[in-house]
XYZ file of C-alpha atoms in Angstrom:
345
model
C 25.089 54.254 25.164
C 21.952 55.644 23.338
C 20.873 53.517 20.644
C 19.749 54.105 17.074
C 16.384 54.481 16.263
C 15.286 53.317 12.385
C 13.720 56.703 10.598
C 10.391 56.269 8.105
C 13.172 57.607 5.918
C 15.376 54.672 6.079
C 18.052 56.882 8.171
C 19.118 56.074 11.728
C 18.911 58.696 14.570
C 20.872 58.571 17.600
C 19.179 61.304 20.457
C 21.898 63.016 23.247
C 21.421 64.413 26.525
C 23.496 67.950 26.045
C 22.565 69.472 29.334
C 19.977 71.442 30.429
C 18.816 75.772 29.550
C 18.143 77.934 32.096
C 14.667 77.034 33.207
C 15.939 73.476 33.887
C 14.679 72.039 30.531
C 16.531 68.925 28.988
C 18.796 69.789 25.989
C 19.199 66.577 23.289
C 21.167 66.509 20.646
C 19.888 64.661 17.226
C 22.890 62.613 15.081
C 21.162 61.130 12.024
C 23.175 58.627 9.206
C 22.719 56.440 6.881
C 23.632 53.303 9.156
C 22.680 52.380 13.069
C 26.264 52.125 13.334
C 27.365 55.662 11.981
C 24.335 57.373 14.048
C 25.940 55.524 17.417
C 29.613 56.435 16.598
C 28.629 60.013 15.985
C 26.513 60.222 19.269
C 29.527 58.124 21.083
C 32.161 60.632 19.807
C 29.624 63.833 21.360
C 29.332 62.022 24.510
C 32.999 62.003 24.876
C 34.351 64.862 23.810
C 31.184 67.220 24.605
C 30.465 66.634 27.886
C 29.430 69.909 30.246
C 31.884 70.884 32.694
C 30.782 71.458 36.221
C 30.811 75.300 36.162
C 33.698 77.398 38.350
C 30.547 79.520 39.974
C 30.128 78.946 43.378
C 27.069 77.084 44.907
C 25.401 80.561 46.157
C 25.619 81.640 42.601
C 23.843 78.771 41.224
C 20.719 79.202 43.350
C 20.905 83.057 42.902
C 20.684 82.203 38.931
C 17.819 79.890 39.637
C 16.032 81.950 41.525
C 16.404 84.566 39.062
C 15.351 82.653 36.137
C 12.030 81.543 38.010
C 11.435 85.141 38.970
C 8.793 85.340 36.175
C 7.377 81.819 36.160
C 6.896 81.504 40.318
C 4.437 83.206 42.524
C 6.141 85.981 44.403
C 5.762 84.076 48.010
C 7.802 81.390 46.499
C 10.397 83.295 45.365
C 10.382 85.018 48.796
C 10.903 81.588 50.440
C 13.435 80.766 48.115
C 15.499 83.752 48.872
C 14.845 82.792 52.403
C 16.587 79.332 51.920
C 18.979 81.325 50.150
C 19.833 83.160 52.899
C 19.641 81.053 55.879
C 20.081 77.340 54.769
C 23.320 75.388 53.592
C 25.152 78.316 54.546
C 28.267 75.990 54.667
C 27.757 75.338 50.946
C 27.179 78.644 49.663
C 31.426 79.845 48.731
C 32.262 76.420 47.611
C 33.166 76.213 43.661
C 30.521 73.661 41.941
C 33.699 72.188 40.337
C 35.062 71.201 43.951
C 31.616 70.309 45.346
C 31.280 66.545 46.802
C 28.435 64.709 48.257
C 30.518 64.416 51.573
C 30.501 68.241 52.145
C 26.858 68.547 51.449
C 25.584 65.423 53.403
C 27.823 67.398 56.122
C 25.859 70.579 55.503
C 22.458 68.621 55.870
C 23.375 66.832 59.018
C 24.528 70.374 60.533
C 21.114 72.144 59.241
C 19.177 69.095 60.990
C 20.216 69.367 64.125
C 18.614 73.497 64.320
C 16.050 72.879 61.695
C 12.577 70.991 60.793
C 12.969 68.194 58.580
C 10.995 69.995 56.798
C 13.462 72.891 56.682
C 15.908 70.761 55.245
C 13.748 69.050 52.663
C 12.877 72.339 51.046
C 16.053 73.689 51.475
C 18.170 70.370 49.351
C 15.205 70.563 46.912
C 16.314 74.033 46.104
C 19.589 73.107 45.886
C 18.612 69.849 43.588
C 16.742 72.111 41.217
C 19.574 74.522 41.338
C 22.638 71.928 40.478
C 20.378 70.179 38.095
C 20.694 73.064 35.688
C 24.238 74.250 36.385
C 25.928 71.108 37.554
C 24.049 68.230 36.196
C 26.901 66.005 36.143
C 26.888 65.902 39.905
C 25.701 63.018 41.787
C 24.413 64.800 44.843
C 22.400 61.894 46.708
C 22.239 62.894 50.166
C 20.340 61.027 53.377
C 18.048 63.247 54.442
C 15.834 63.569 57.947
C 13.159 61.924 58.413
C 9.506 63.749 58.272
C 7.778 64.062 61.654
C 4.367 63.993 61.885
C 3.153 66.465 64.893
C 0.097 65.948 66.137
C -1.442 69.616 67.393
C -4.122 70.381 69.709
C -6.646 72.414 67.784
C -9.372 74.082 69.276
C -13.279 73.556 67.902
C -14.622 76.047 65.358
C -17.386 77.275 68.038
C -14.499 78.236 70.066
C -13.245 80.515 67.203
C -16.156 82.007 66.007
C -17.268 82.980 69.190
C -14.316 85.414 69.890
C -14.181 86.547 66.268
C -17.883 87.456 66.117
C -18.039 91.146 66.487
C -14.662 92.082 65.254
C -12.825 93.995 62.825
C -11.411 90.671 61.598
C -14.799 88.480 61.759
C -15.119 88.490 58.168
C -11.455 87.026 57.056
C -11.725 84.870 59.683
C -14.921 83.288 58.643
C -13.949 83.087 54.771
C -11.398 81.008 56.637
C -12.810 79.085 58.901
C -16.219 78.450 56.619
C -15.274 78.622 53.064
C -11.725 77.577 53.289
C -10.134 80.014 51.689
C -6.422 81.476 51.794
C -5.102 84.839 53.886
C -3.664 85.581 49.672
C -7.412 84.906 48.499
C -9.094 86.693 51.079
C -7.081 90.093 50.720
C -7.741 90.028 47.251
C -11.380 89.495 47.224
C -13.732 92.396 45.570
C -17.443 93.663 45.826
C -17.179 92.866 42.235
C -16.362 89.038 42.949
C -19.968 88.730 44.879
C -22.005 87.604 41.695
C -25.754 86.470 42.042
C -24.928 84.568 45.681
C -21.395 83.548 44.749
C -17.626 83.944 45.430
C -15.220 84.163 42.880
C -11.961 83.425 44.106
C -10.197 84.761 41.194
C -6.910 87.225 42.296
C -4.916 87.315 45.363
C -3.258 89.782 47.497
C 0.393 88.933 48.617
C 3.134 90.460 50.455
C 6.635 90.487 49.193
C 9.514 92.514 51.104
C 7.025 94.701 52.521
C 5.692 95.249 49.143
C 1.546 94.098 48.616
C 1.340 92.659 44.921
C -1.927 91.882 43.474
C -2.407 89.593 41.440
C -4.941 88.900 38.561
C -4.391 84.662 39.735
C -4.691 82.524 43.021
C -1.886 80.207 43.875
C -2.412 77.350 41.823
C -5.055 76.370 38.725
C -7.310 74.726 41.145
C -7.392 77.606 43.695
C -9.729 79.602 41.367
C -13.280 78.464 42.392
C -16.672 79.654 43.209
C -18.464 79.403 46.050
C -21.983 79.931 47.682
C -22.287 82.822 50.158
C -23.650 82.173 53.189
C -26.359 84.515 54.593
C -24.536 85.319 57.410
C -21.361 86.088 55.784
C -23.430 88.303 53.298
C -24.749 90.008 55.544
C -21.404 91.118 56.828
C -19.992 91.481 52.981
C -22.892 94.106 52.795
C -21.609 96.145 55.425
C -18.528 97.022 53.640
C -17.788 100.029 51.894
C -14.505 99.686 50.473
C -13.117 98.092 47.059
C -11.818 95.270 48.314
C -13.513 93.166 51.307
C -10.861 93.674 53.637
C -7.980 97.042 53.288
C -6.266 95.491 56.388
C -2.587 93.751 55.706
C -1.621 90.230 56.078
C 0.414 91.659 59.508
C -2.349 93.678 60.756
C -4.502 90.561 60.343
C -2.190 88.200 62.096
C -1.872 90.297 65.098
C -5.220 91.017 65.756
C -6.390 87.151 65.233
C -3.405 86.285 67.613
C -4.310 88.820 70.407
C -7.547 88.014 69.875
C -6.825 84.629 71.077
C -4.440 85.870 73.927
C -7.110 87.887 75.646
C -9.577 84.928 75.409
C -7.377 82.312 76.820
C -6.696 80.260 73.397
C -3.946 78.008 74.048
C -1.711 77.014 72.119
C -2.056 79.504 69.888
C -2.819 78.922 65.583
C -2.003 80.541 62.877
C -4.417 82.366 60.544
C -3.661 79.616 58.120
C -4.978 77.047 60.696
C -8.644 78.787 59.995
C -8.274 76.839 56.449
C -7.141 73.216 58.138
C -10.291 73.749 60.772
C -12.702 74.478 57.650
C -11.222 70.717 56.685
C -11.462 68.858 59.914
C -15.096 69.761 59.941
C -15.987 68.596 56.363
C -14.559 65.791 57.510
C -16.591 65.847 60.662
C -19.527 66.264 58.218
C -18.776 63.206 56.331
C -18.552 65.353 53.159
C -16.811 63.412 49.729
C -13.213 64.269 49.104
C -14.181 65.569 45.596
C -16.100 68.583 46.814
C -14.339 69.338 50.236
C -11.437 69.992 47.272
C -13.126 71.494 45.170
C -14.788 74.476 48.007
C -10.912 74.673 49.447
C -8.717 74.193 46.343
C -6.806 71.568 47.593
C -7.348 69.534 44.464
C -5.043 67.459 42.854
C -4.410 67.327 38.636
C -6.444 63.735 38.452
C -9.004 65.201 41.045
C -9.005 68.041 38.588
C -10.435 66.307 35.998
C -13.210 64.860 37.833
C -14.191 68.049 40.166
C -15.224 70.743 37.514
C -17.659 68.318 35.610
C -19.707 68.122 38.316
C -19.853 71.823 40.011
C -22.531 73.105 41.363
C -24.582 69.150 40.617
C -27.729 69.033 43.201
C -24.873 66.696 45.137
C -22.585 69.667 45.647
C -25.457 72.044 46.393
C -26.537 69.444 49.311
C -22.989 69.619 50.603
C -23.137 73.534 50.657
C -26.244 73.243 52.805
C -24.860 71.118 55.078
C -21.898 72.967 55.524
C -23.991 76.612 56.068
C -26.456 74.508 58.285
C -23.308 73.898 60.709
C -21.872 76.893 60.387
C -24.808 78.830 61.099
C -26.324 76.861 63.969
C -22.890 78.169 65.458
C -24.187 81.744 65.194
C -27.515 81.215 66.148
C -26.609 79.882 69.435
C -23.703 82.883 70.240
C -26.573 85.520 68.974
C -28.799 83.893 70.914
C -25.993 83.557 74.015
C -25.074 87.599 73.731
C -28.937 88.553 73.667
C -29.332 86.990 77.104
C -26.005 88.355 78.305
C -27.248 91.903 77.894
């Protein structure tokens, strides 16, 4: 049972757990009397005769509500995955009242999404379903075993190999804000003439594609994601030979399929995702020996106690060395294929 707490006043205040709102905040409830004993029988008698009911809505209903009541706070390809969870995960679970939910029948739905899905999958998919019960069915004890994470270890191929059959192409310029600066397909889509500044990037806004729908947006994914970075030469060069708004008009899809084909007719195997582009601009930072602190910092992968340490020092004569070094490798790369095609012709 809570206990009393001793007010400056010389009152005693008991503090409830009363459930949670809609956006999955606690609720507490304040009792406050003249004794530690009154303040604990008045919090006891709550407890006991105010505790929330699992609700009669079904399971699918729950994460529908959640869902909705995120709509505003998440970034639109989250809520896209969510609905995607929605819609293809726990299917077993999704008519079942929360009132007659048990931890038997969804440890049953887990093990049956495990055997067709990624652990992954399934991890995302019960977190969903956490968040969701945690607001409408708190009362639930819904610890489940889940599958263990498997860590895949992929053949990638070298950044050379990339850059040489981008170089040239309609898509050489996405591909290298990839591949070289680390940045997002969202970022790169929603990039602007106006975000080249004096030699620099802004990564500022992002482009993303929901139902079929593009949504820009005046953010990037996450706090750290907006960042600035040097332009290369090379990749200014290219920048300058654009004559639209934005540094790229084509779509996420239309981007995807060429870098894929791309591949396909220069015998790339196994194919990678566009999103690989950003893990191969890490591996070689890595390759490069460069600090953790600004390999975050050009990519946006920081975390909140990174955070704190990163922007104090942008742009330091340290951080400019690491942008050298970086362009140095990058453009010894197209040196050498300039230099290749020149004697090819």
């Amino acid at each position: 049972m809570a206990k009393a707490k001793k007010l400056p006043s010389g009152s005693w205040r008991v503090q409830v757990y009363a459930g949670k709102d809609s956006n999955g905040k606690k609720i507490m409830k304040s009792f406050t009397a003249d004794t530690k004993k009154e303040a604990e029988l008045m919090a006891l008698q709550f407890s006991t005769n105010h505790r929330e009911p699992v609700s009669e809505m079904t399971v699918g209903k729950a994460i529908d509500k959640y869902i909705e009541s995120k709509s505003n706070i998440l970034s639109p390809s989250t809520i896209r995955s969510y609905k995607t969870m929605r819609k293809n995960n726990l299917q077993g679970l999704m008519d079942i009242q929360l009132r007659n939910l048990t931890r038997t029948a969804i440890q049953a739905e887990i093990n049956s999404d495990a055997e067709r899905l990624s652990p992954k999958s399934v991890h995302n998919a019960y977190g969903l379903l956490s968040s969701s019960l945690s607001v409408y069915a708190p009362d639930l004890n819904i610890k489940v075993s889940l599958p263990k994470k498997q860590k895949k270890i992929r053949t990638m191929p070298e950044p050379e190999e990339i850059i040489r059959i981008v170089k040239g192409t309609s898509i050489e310029l996405p591909c290298l804000l990839a591949i070289w600066l680390g940045m997002r397909m969202s970022e790169i889509r929603g990039l602007k003439k106006s975000d080249v500044v004096n030699g620099q990037l802004i990564v500022r806004r992002s482009i993303v594609t929901v139902e079929g729908q593009q949504i820009e947006k005046e953010s990037t994914k996450t706090y750290e994601s907006t960042r600035v970075n040097n332009i290369p030469p090379y990749i200014q060069q290219l920048i300058e030979q654009v004559d639209t708004e934005h540094l790229t008009e084509l779509t996420r899809d239309q981007i995807y399929t060429r870098f894929k084909r791309i591949q396909r007719d220069n015998g790339i195997e196994p194919l990678i995702s566009f999103h690989d582009l950003r893990h191969l601009n890490a591996s070689v930072m890595v390759k490069l020996h460069v600090p953790d602190k600004y390999a975050m910092e050009r990519g946006g992968w920081s975390t909140s106690s990174t955070l704190r340490n990163v922007y104090q020092h942008t742009f330091s004569d340290e951080r400019e060395a690491v942008n050298a070094k970086i362009d140095d490798y990058f453009e010894n790369i197209i040196d050498e294929i300039s230099h290749e095609n020149s004697h090819g012709n």
